[in-house]
Short mmCIF file of C-alpha atoms and ligand atoms in Angstrom, two decimals:
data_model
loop_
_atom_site.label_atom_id
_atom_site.label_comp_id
_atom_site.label_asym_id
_atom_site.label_seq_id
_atom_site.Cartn_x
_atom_site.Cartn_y
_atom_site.Cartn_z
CA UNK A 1 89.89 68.10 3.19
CA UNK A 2 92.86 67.64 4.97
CA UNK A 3 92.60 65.35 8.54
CA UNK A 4 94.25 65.43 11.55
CA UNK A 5 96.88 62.66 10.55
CA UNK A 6 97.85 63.74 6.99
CA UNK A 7 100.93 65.85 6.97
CA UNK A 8 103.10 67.40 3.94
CA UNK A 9 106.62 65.97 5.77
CA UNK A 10 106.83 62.78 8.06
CA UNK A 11 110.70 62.85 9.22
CA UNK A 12 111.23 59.34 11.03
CA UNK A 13 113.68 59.35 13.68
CA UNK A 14 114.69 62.46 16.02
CA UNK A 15 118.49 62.43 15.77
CA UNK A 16 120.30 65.53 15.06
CA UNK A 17 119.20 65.11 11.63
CA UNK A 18 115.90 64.68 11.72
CA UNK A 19 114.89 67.15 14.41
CA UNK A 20 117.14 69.53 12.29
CA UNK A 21 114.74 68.43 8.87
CA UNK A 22 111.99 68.59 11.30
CA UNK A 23 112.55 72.54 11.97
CA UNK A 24 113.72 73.18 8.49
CA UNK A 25 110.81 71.20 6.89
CA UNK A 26 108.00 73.35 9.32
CA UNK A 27 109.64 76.80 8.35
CA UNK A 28 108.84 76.39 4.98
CA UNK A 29 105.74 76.07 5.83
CA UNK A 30 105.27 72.31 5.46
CA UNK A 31 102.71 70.47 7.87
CA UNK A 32 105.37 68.73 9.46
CA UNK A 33 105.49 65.71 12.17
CA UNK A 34 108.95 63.66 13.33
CA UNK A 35 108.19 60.46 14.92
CA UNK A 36 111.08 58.63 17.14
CA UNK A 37 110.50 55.66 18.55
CA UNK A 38 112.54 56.01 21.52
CA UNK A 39 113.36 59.47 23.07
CA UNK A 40 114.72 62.59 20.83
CA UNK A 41 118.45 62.75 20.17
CA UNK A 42 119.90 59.64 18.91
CA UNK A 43 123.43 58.23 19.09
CA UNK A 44 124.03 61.84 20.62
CA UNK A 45 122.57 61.16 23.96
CA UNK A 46 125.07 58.77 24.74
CA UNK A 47 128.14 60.96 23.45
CA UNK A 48 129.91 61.74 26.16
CA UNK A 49 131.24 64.95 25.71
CA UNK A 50 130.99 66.70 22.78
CA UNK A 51 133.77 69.39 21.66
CA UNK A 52 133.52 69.61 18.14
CA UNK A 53 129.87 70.81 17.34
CA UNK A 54 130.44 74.88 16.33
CA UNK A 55 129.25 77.00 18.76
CA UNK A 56 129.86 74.97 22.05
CA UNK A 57 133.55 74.07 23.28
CA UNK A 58 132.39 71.14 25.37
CA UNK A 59 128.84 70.16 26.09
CA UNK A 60 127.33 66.46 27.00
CA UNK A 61 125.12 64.91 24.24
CA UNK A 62 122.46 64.68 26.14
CA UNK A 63 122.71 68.47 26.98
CA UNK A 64 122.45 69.13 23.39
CA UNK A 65 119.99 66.98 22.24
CA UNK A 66 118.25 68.79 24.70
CA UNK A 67 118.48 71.96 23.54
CA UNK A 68 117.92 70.77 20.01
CA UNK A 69 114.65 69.26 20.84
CA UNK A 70 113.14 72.27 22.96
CA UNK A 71 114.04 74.45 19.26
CA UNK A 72 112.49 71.70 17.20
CA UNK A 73 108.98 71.56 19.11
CA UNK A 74 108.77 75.19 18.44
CA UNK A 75 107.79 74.64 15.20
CA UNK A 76 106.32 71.11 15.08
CA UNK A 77 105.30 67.94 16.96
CA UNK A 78 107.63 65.07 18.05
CA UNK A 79 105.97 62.23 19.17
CA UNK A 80 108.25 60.23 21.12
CA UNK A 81 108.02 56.00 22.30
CA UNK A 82 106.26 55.73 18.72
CA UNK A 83 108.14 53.32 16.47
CA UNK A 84 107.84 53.27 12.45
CA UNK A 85 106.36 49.83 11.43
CA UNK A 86 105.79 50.06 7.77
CA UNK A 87 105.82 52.65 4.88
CA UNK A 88 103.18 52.17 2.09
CA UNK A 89 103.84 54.19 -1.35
CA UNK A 90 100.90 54.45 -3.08
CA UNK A 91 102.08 55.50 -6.67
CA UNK A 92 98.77 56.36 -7.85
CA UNK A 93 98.06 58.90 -5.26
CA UNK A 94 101.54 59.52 -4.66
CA UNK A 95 100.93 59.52 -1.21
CA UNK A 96 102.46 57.81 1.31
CA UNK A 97 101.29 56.03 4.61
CA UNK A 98 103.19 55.65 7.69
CA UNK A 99 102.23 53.24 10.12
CA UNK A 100 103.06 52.99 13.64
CA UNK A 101 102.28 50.85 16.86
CA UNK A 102 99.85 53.53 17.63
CA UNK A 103 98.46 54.70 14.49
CA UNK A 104 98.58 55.67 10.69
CA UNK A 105 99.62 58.99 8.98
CA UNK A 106 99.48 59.99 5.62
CA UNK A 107 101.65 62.21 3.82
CA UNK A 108 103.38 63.56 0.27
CA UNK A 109 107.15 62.90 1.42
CA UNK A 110 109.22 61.14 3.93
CA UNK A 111 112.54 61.74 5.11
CA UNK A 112 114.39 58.78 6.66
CA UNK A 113 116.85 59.70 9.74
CA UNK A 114 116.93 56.12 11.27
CA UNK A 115 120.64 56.27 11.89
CA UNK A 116 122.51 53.46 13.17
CA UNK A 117 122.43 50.79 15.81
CA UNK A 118 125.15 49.46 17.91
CA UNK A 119 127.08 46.41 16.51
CA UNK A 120 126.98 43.69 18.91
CA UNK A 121 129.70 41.12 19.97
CA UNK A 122 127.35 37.73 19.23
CA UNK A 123 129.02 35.82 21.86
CA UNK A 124 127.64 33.79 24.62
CA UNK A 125 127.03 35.74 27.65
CA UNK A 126 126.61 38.93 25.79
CA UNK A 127 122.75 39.19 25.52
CA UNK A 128 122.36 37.07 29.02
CA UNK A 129 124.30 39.60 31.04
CA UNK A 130 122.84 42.71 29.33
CA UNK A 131 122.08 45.37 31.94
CA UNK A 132 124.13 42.96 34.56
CA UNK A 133 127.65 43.73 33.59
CA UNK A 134 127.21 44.36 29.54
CA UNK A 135 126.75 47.63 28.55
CA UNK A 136 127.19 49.45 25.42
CA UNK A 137 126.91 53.22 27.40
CA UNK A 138 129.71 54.08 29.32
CA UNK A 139 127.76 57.42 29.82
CA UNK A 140 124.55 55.85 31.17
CA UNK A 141 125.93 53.05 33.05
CA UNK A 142 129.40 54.01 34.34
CA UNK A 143 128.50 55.22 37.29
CA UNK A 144 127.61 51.51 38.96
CA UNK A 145 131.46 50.40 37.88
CA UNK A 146 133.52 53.50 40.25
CA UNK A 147 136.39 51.53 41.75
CA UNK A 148 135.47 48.12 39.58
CA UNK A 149 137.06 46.22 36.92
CA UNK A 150 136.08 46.90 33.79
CA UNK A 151 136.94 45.65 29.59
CA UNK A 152 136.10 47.93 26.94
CA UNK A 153 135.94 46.53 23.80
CA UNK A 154 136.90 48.39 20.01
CA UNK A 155 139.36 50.56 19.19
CA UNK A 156 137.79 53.57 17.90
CA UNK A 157 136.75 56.86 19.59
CA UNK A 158 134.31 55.99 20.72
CA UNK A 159 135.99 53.13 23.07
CA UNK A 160 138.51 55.28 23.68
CA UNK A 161 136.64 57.81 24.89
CA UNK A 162 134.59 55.37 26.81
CA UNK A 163 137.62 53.82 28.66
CA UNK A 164 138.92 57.39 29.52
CA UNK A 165 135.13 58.40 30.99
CA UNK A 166 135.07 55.19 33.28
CA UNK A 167 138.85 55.69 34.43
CA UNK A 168 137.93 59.08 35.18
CA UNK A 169 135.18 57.67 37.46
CA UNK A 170 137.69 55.18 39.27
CA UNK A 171 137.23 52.01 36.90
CA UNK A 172 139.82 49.60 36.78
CA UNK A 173 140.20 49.81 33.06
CA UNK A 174 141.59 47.72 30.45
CA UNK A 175 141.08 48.31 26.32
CA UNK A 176 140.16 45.12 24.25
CA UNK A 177 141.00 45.40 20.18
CA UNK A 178 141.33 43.06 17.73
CA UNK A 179 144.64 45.04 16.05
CA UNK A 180 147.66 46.14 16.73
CA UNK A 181 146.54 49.93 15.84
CA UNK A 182 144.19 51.42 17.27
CA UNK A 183 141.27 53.31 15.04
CA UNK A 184 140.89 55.98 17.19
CA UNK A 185 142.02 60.03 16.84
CA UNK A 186 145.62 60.60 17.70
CA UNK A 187 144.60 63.13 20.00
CA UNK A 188 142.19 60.16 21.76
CA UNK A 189 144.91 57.74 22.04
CA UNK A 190 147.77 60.38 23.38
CA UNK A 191 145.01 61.00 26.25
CA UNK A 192 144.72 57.12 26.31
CA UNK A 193 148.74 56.45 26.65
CA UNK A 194 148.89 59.39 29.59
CA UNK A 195 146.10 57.73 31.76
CA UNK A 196 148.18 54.50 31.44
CA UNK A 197 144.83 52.40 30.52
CA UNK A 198 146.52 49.00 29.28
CA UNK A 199 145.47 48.00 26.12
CA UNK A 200 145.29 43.93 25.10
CA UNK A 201 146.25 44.01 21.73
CA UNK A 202 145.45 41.90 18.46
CA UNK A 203 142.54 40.00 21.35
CA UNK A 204 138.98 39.83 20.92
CA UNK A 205 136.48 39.10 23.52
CA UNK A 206 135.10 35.06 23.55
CA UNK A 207 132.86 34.80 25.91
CA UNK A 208 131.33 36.91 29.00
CA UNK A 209 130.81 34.75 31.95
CA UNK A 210 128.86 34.96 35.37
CA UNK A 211 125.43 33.88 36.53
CA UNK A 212 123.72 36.82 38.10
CA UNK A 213 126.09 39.26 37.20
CA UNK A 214 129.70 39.53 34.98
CA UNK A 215 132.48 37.98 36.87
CA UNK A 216 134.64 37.37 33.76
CA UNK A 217 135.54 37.67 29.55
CA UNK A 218 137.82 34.81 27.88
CA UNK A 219 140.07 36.45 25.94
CA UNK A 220 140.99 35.01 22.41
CA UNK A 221 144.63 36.36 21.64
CA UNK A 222 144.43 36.04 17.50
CA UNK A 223 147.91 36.23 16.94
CA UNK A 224 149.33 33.19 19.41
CA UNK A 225 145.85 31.21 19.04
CA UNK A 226 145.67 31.53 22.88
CA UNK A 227 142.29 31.88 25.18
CA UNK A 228 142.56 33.10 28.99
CA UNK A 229 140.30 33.87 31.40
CA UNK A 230 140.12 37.59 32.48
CA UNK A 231 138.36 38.34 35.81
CA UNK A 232 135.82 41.84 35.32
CA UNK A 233 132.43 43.28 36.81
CA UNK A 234 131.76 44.83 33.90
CA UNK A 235 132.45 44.40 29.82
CA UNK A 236 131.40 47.94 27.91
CA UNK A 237 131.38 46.66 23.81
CA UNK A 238 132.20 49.76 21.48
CA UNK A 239 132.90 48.01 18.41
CA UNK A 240 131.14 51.03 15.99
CA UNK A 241 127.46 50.96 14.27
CA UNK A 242 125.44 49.83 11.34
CA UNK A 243 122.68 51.19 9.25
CA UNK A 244 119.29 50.90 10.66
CA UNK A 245 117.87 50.26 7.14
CA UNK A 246 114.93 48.11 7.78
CA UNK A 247 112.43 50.37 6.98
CA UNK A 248 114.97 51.43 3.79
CA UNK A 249 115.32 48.09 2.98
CA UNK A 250 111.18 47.27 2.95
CA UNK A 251 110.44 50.33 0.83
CA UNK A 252 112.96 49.04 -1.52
CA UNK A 253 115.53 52.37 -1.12
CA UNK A 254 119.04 51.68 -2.88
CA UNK A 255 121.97 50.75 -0.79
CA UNK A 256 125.40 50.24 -0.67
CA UNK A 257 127.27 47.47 0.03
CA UNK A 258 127.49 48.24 3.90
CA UNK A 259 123.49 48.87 4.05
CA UNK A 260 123.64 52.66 4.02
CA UNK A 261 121.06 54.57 2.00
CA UNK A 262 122.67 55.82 -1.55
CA UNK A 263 121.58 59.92 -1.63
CA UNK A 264 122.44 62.38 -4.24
CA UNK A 265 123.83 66.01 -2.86
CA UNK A 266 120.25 66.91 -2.40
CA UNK A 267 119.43 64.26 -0.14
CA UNK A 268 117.23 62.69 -2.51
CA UNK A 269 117.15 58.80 -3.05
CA UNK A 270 116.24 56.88 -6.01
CA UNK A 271 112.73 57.36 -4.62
CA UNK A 272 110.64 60.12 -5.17
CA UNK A 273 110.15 62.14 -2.15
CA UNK A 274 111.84 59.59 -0.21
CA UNK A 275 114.85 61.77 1.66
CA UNK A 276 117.61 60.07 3.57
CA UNK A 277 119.46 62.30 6.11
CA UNK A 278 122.38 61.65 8.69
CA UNK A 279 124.15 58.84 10.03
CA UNK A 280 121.92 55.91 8.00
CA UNK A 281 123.57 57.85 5.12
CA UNK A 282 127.14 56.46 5.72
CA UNK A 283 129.62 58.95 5.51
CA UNK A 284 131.45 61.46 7.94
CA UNK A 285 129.44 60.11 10.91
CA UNK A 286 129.25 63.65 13.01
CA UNK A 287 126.89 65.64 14.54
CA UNK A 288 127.17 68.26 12.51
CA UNK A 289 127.33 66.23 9.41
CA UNK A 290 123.85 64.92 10.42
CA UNK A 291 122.35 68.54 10.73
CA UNK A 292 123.29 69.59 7.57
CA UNK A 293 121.83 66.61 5.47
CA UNK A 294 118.94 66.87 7.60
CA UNK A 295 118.06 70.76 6.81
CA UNK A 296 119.16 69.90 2.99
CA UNK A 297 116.98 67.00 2.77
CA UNK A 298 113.99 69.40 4.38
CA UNK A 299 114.81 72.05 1.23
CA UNK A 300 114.72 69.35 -1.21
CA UNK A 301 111.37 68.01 0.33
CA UNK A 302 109.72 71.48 0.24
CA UNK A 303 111.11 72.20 -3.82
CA UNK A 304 109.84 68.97 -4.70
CA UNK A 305 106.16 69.68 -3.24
CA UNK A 306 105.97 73.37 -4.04
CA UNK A 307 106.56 72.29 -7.39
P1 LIG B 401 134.34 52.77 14.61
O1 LIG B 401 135.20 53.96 14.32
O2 LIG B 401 133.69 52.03 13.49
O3 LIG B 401 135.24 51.74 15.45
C1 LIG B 401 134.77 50.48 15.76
C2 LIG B 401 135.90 49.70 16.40
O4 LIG B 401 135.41 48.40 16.75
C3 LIG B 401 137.08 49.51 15.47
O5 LIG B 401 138.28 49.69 16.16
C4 LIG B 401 136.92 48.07 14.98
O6 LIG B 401 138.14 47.43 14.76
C5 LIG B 401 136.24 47.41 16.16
N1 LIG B 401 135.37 46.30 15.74
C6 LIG B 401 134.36 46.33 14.84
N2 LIG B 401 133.76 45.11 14.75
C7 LIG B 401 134.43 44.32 15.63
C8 LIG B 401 134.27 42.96 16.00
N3 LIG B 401 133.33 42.18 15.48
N4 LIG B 401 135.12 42.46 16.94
C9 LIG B 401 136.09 43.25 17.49
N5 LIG B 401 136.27 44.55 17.17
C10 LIG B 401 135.46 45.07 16.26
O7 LIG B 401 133.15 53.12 15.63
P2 LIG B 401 133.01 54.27 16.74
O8 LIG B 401 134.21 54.36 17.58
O9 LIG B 401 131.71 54.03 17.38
O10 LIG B 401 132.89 55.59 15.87
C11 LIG B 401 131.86 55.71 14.86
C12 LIG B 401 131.98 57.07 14.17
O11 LIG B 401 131.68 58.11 15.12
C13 LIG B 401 133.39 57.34 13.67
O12 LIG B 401 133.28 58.06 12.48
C14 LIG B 401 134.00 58.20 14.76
O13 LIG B 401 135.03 59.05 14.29
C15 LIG B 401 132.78 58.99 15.24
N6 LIG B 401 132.97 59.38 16.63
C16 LIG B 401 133.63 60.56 16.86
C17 LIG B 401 133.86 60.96 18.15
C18 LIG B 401 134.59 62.24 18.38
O14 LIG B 401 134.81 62.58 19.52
N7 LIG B 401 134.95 62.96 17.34
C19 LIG B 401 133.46 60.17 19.23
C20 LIG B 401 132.80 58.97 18.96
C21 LIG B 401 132.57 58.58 17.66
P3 LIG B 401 139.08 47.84 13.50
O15 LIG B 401 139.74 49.12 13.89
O16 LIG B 401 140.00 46.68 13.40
O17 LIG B 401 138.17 47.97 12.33
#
């Protein structure tokens, strides 16, 4: 008989692409449960403002995380603060047990929607000053810098669009990359170029410094060899992601070479009933991207236990 913790579907993580496996994998009619160990919605709550997902012209992250949650519990149970320890396959049985800090559930497939976490600086002062100055969220944490100085470091869109949030708030802003180009959408840096936020080219950030709170970043310039010190309140790093993998890497899922989980069209990976959906997929790292993987790698889930 079947208890109260066995399930046909476990979806770990409650991104965009595993709430969207989540609701996919419970209208087949699979017991379903997603498990996030932090709140629902990812990467996506800090996205600023999103005008590229079909349907809404502009809408904050967190806005539609939100609505993408409230549609998901319709049809089966998040449980929230609950972090994935381990994954046990049991071939023999074929099922599969995950394990939690609060518990242990048992089911016949898992799909994987860990996504990414942020890449960090690693220099001194970075971890120290976290929360007191450092911040990787210009969304959550702009709001304390109005009228300060502030470094943004990375030169993709997502710095870009964080240095154009906080000088929309009144920050004193100034764009840290280690090129001469930046990475970012042409559209992104034409917006960047008209709100006259300076950028310090080919220059990577050293060293944060301040006791109690930021007071400044030495700035390496790569190209003359030269370090100076900048005065800031605040240093916001956006220097892109990298695969959350660990729980890929302990069940021993394929990889490639910059930790992302290897997936056929299907979603499948080289494990059976192992599913990978989303941003720890590599790939065209987008909202919508994540969705689609994640209500692909539901189907596959439900024709491989139908079966
Ligand atoms: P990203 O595109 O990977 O950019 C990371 C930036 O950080 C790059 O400019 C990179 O420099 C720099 N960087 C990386 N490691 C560094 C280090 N150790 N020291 C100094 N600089 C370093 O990351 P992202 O901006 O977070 O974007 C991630 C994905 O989300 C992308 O696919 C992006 O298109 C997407 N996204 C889209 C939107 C949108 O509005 N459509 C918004 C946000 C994000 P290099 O350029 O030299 O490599």
């Amino acid at each position: 008989m079947k208890k109260e913790t066995d399930y046909d579907l476990i979806v770990v993580g409650a991104g965009p692409a595993g709430m969207t496996a989540g609701t996919y994998g419970a209208r087949s009619g699979l017991s379903t449960l997603v498990i996030e160990e932090k709140i629902s919605g990812g990467t996506s709550n800090e996205a600023l403002e999103i005008d590229n997902y079909p349907g809404f012209k502009k809408i904050s992250g967190i806005e539609l995380a939100e609505k993408m949650k409230e549609q998901t519990a319709e049809y089966t149970e998040i449980k929230e603060l609950e972090g994935v320890k381990t994954i046990e396959i049991s071939v023999k049985a074929e099922k599969m047990t995950v394990s939690t800090e609060k518990g242990s559930y048992r089911t016949d497939a898992v799909i994987l929607c860990t996504g990414t976490k942020k890449r960090k600086l690693n220099v001194k002062g970075e971890k120290e000053l976290l929360g007191r100055g450092v911040s990787y969220c210009a969304a959550c944490d702009g709001f304390f810098f109005r009228g300060k100085q502030v470094v943004v470091a990375g030169g993709g869109d997502s710095a870009v669009k964080g240095a154009l949030y906080l000088k929309n708030l009144g920050s004193d802003v100034r764009l840290i990359h280690r090129r001469d180009k930046l990475r970012a959408e042409q559209y992104l840096q034409k917006k960047l170029a008209a709100a006259a936020v300076p950028v310090l080219w080919n220059s990577v950030v050293k060293e944060i410094k301040g006791e109690k709170v930021v007071r400044s970043i030495v700035k390496y310039d790569k190209k003359s060899g030269l370090e100076d010190e900048i005065s800031t309140d605040g240093v916001f790093v956006y220097l892109g992601e990298e695969p959350a993998n660990a729980l890929a890497r302990q069940i021993g899922l394929m990889l490639d070479k910059e930790g992302y989980i290897i997936t056929d069209k299907t979603q499948r990976t080289d494990r059976e009933r192992v599913y990978a959906a989303g941003d720890l997929t590599g790939g065209v790292r987008q909202i919508v991207v994540a969705c689609a993987e994640g209500a692909i790698a539901a189907n596959s889930a439900y024709e491989d236990l139908v079966k």
